[in-house]
Tab-separated table of C-alpha atoms in Angstrom:
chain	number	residue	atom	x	y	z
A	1	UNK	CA	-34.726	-95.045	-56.483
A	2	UNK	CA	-34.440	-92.043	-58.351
A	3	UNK	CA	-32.402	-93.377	-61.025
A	4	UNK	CA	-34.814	-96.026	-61.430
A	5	UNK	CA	-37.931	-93.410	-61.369
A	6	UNK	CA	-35.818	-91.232	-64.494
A	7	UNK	CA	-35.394	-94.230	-66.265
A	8	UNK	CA	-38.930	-95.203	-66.819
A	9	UNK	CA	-40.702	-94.947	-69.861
A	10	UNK	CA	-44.521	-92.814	-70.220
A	11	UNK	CA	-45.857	-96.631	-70.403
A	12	UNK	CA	-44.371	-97.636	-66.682
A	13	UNK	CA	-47.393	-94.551	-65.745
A	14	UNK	CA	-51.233	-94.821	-65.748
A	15	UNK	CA	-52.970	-91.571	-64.847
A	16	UNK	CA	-55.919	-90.879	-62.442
A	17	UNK	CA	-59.231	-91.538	-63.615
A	18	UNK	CA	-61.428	-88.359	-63.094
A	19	UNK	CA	-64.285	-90.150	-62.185
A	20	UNK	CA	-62.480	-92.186	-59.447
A	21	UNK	CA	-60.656	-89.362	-57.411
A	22	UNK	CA	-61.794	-87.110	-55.148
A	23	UNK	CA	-60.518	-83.543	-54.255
A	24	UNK	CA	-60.421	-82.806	-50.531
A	25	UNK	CA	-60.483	-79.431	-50.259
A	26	UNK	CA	-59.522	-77.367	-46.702
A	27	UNK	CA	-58.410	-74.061	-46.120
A	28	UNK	CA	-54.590	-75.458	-46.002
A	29	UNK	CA	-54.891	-76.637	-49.808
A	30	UNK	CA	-56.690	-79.998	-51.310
A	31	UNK	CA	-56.117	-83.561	-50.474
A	32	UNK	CA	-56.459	-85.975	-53.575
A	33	UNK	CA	-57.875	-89.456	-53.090
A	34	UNK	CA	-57.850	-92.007	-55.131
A	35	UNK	CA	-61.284	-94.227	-54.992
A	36	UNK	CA	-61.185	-98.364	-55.372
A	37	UNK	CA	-64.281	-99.496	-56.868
A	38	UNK	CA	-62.904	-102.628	-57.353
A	39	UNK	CA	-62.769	-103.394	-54.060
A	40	UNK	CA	-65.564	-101.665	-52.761
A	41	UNK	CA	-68.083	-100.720	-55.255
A	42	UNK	CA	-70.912	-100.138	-53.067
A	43	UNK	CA	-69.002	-97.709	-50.886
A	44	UNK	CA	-67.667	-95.936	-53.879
A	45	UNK	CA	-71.305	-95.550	-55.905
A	46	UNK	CA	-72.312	-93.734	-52.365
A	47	UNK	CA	-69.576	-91.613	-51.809
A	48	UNK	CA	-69.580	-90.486	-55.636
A	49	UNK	CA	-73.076	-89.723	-55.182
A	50	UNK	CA	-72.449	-87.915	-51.396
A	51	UNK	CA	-69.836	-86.098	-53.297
A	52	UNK	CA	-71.514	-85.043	-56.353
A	53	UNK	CA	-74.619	-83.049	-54.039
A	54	UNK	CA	-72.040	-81.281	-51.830
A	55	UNK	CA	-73.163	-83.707	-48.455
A	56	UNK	CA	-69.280	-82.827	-47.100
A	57	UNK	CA	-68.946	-79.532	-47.833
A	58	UNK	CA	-69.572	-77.392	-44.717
A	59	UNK	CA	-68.776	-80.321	-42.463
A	60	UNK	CA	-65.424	-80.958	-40.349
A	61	UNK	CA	-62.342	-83.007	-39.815
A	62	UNK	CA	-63.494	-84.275	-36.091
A	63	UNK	CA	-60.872	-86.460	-35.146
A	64	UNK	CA	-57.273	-87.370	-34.804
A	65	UNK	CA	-55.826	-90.287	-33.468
A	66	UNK	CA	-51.740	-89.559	-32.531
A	67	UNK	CA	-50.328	-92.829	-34.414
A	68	UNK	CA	-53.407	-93.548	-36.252
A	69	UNK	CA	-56.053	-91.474	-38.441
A	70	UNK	CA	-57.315	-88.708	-39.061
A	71	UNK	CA	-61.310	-88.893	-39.513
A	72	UNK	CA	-63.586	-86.595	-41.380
A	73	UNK	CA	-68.080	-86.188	-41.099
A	74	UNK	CA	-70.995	-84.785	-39.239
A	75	UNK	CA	-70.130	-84.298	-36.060
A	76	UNK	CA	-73.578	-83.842	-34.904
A	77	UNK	CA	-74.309	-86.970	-32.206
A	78	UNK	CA	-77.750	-86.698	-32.810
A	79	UNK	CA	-79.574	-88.181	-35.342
A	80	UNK	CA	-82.069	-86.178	-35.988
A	81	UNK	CA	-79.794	-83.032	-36.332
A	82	UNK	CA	-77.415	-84.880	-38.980
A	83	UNK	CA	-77.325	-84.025	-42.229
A	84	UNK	CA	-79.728	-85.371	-44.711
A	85	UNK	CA	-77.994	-88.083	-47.151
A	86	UNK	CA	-80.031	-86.809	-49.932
A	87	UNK	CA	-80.129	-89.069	-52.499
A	88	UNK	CA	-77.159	-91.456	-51.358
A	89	UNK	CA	-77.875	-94.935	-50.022
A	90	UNK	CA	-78.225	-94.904	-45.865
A	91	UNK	CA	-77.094	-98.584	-45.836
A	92	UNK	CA	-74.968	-100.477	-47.964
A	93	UNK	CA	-73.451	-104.117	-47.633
A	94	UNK	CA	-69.909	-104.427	-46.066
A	95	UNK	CA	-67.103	-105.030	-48.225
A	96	UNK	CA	-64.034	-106.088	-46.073
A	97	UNK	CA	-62.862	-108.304	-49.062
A	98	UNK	CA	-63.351	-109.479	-52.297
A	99	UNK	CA	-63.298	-112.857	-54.753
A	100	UNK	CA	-59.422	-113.315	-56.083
A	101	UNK	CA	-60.531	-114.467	-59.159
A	102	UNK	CA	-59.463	-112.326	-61.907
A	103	UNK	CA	-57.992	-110.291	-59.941
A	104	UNK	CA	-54.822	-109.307	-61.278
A	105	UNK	CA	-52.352	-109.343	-57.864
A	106	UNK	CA	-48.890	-108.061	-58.434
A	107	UNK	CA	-47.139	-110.098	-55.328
A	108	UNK	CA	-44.344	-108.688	-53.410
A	109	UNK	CA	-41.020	-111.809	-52.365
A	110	UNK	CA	-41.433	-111.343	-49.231
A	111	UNK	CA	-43.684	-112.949	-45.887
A	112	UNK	CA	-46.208	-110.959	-44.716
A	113	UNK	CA	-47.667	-111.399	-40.824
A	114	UNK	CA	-50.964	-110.553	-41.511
A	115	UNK	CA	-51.456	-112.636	-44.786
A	116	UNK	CA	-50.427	-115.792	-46.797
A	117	UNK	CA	-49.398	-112.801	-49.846
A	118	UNK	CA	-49.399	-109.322	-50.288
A	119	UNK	CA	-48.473	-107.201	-53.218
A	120	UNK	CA	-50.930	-104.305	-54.900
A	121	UNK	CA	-54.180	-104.788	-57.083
A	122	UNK	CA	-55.136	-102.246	-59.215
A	123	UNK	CA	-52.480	-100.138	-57.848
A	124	UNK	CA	-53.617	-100.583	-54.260
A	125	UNK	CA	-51.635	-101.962	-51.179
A	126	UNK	CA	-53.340	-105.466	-50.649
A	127	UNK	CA	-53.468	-109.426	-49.353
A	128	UNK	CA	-54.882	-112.262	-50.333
A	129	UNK	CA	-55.631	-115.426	-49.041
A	130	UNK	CA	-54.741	-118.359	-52.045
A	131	UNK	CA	-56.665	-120.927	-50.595
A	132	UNK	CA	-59.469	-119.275	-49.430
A	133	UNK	CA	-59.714	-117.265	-52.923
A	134	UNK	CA	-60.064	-113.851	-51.414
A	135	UNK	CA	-58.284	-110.647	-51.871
A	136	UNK	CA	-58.675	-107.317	-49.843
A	137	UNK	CA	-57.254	-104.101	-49.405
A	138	UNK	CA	-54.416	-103.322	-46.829
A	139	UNK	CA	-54.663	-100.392	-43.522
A	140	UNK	CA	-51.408	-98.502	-44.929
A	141	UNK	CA	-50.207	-95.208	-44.168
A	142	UNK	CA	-52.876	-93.016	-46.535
A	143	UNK	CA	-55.620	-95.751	-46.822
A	144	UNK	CA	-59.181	-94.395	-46.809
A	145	UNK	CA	-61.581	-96.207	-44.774
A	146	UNK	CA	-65.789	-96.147	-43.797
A	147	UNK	CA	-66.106	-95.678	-40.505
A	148	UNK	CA	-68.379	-98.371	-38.874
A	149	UNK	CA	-70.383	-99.452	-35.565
A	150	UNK	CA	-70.490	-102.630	-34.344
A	151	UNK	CA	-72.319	-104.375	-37.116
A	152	UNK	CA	-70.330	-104.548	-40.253
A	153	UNK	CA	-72.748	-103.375	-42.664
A	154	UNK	CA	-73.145	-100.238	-40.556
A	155	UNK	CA	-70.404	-98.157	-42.894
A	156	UNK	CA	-72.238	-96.223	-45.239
A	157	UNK	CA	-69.380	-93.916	-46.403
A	158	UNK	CA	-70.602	-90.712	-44.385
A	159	UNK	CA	-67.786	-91.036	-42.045
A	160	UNK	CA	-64.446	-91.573	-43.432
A	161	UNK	CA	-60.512	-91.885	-42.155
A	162	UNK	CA	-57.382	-91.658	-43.355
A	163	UNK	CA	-54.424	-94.086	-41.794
A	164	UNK	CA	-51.754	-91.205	-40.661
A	165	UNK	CA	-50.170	-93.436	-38.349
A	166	UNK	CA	-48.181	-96.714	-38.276
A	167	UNK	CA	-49.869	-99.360	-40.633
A	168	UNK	CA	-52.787	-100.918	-38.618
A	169	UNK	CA	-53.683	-104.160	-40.364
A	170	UNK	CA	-55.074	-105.914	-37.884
A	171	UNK	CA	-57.805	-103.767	-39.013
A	172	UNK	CA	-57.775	-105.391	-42.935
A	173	UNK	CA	-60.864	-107.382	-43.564
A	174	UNK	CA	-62.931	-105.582	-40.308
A	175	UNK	CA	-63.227	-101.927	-42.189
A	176	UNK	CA	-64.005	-101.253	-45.612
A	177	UNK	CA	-60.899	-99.859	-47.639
A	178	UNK	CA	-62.483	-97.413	-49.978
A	179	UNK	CA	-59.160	-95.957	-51.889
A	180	UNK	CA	-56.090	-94.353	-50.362
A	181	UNK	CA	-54.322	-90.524	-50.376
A	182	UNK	CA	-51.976	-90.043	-53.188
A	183	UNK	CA	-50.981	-86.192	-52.400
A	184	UNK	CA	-51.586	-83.846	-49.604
A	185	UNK	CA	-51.208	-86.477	-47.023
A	186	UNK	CA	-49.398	-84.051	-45.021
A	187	UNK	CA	-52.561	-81.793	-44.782
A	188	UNK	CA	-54.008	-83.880	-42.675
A	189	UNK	CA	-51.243	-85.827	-40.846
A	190	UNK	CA	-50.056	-82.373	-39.295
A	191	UNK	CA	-53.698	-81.756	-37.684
A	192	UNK	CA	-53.992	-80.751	-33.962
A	193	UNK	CA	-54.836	-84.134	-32.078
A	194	UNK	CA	-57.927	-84.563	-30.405
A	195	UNK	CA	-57.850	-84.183	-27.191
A	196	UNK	CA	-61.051	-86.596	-26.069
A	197	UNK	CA	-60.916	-90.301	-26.425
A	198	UNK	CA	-59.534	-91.853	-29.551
A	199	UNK	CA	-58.689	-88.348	-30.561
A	200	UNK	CA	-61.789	-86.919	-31.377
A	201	UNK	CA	-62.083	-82.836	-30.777
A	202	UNK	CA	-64.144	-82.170	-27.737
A	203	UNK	CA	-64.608	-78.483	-28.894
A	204	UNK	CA	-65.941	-77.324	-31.921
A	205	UNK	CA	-63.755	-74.250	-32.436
A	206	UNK	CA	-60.893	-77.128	-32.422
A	207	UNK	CA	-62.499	-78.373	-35.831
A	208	UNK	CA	-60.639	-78.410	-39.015
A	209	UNK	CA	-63.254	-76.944	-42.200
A	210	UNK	CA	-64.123	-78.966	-45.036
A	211	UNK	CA	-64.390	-76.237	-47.758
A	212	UNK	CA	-65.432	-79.412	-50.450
A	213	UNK	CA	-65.338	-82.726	-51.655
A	214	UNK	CA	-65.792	-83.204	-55.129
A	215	UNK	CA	-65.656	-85.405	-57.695
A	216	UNK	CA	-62.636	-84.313	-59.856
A	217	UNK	CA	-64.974	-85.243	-62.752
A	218	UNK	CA	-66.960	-82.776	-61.769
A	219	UNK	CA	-64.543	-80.058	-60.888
A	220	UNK	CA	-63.701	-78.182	-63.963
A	221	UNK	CA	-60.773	-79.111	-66.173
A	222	UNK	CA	-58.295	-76.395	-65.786
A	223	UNK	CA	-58.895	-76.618	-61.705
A	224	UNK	CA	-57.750	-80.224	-61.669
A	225	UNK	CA	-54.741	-81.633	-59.933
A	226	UNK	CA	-52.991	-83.857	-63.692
A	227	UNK	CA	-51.041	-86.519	-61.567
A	228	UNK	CA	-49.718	-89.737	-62.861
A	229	UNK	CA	-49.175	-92.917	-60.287
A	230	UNK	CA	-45.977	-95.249	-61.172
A	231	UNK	CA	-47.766	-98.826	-62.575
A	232	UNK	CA	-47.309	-101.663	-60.092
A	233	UNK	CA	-47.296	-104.328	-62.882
A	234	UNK	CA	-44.327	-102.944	-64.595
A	235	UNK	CA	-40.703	-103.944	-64.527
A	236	UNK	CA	-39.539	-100.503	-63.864
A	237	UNK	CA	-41.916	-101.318	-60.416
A	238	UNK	CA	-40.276	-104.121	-59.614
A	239	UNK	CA	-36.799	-102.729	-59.773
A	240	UNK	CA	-37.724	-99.789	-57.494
A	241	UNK	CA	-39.261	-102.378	-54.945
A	242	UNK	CA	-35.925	-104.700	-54.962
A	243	UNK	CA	-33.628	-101.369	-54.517
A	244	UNK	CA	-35.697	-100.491	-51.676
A	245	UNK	CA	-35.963	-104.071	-49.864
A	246	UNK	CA	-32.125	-104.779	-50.327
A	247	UNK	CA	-30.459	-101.262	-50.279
A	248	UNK	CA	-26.775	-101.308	-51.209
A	249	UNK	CA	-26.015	-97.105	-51.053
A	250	UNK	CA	-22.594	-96.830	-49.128
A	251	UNK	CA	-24.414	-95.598	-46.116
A	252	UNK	CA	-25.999	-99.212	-45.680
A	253	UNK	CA	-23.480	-101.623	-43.689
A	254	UNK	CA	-26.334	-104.652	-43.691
A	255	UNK	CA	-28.868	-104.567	-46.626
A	256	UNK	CA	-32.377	-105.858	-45.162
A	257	UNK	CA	-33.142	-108.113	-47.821
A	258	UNK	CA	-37.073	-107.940	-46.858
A	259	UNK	CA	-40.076	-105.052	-47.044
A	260	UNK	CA	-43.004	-104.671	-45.696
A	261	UNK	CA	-45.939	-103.722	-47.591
A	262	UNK	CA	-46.419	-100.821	-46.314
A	263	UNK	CA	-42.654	-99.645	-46.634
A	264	UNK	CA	-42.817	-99.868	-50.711
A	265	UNK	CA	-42.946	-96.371	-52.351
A	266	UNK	CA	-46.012	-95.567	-54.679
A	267	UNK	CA	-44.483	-92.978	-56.903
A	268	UNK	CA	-46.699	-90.219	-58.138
A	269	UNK	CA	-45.851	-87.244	-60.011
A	270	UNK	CA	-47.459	-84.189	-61.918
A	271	UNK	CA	-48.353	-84.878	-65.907
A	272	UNK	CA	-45.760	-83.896	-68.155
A	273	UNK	CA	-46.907	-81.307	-70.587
């Protein structure tokens, strides 16, 4: 993999668009998310707007799962002692998936269990459904979701998770995919779990501090985080996926010959100066 990753060209790389990434900022050091307006533009005009008038900061990672996420809000139960939303949308429509067409789907070999195809969009993990002409995001490990009720255009973008845990798709097309980590994953993954049910902190003091999230657009220039994500369209892409789905180091006696996809690497690195 690493020969392949030296080999590439400045091309095989795109960089992160300022106004699409946010910076998650605890005491530990910053998370950096990648947003997908694509997928979910509704989600992603609320949370820019949440983000740009400070709604997070001062509020609290309140849950996490063992073997599945890590969530971040208000953890105030009552409504009227939430935080105001101040100029950001209280409702918005679900958007569990999308129209396929036009959609430019880079498709892994393989058979997926949870999908007709799979391969990444826009540099996302995601499925699609041929037939049906549909296309969504996939639950793996770093995926950023809304956090819903039971209705399914109760997500608003307030409430948000991270997958830290094995890949749960049988969660694709229920939740709202709104982007995915791409560093500091391990900030999170490492919390305390929660010791009440489905993880969530019963005591306050048990809490992890959201210092900010920001818009890196709006952070200024010489405090950003210059990464650059390896393009999924490229060939240099499709190498690294093959030497990872049929692995012949010496230390392999029976090469797999299949991936999951939620297994392939998405390489990202600092900007070369």
């Amino acid at each position: 993999m690493q020969e392949i990753l030296d080999a590439t060209q400045a091309s095989d790389w795109r960089t992160l668009d300022p106004a699409n990434t946010l910076y998650l900022d605890l005491a530990s050091g910053r998370v950096v998310i990648e947003l997908a307006p694509g997928f979910a533009p509704a989600h992603v005009a609320n949370i820019r707007t949440l983000a740009k008038e400070g709604y997070w900061n001062g509020l609290s990672i309140n849950r996490s799962q063992d073997n599945f996420v890590v969530q971040w809000g208000d953890a105030a139960e009552d409504d009227q002692q939430k935080k105001p939303l101040g100029t950001a949308q209280a409702k918005v429509p679900a958007e569990f998936e999308r129209t396929g067409k036009g959609v430019k789907f880079d498709r892994l070999p393989d058979s997926d269990g949870w999908a007709p195809q799979v391969g990444f969009a826009e540099g996302f993990p995601a499925a699609r459904d041929p037939q049906a002409g549909k296309t969504w995001l996939a639950h793996c490990y770093g995926a950023i979701g809304a956090g819903r009720d039971v209705a399914a255009d109760s997500s608003n973008g307030t409430e948000l998770y991270v997958v830290t845990g094995q890949s749960p798709r049988q969660l694709d097309r229920n939740i709202t995919v709104v982007g995915r980590v791409v560093q500091g994953i391990e900030l999170l993954s490492v919390l305390p779990r929660g010791t009440g049910p489905l993880g969530f902190y019963e005591k306050p003091e048990q809490r992890t501090a959201i210092k900010a999230i920001r818009l890196a657009s709006e952070v200024p220039e010489n405090d950003r985080v210059p990464l650059e994500l390896l393009r999924t369209d490229t060939p240099a892409f499709t190498q690294l996926v093959e030497a990872r789905r049929n692995r012949r180091d010496e230390w392999y006696k029976r090469p797999a010959g299949h991936i999951d996809l939620c297994n392939v690497p998405l390489p990202v690195r600092p900007v070369k100066k």
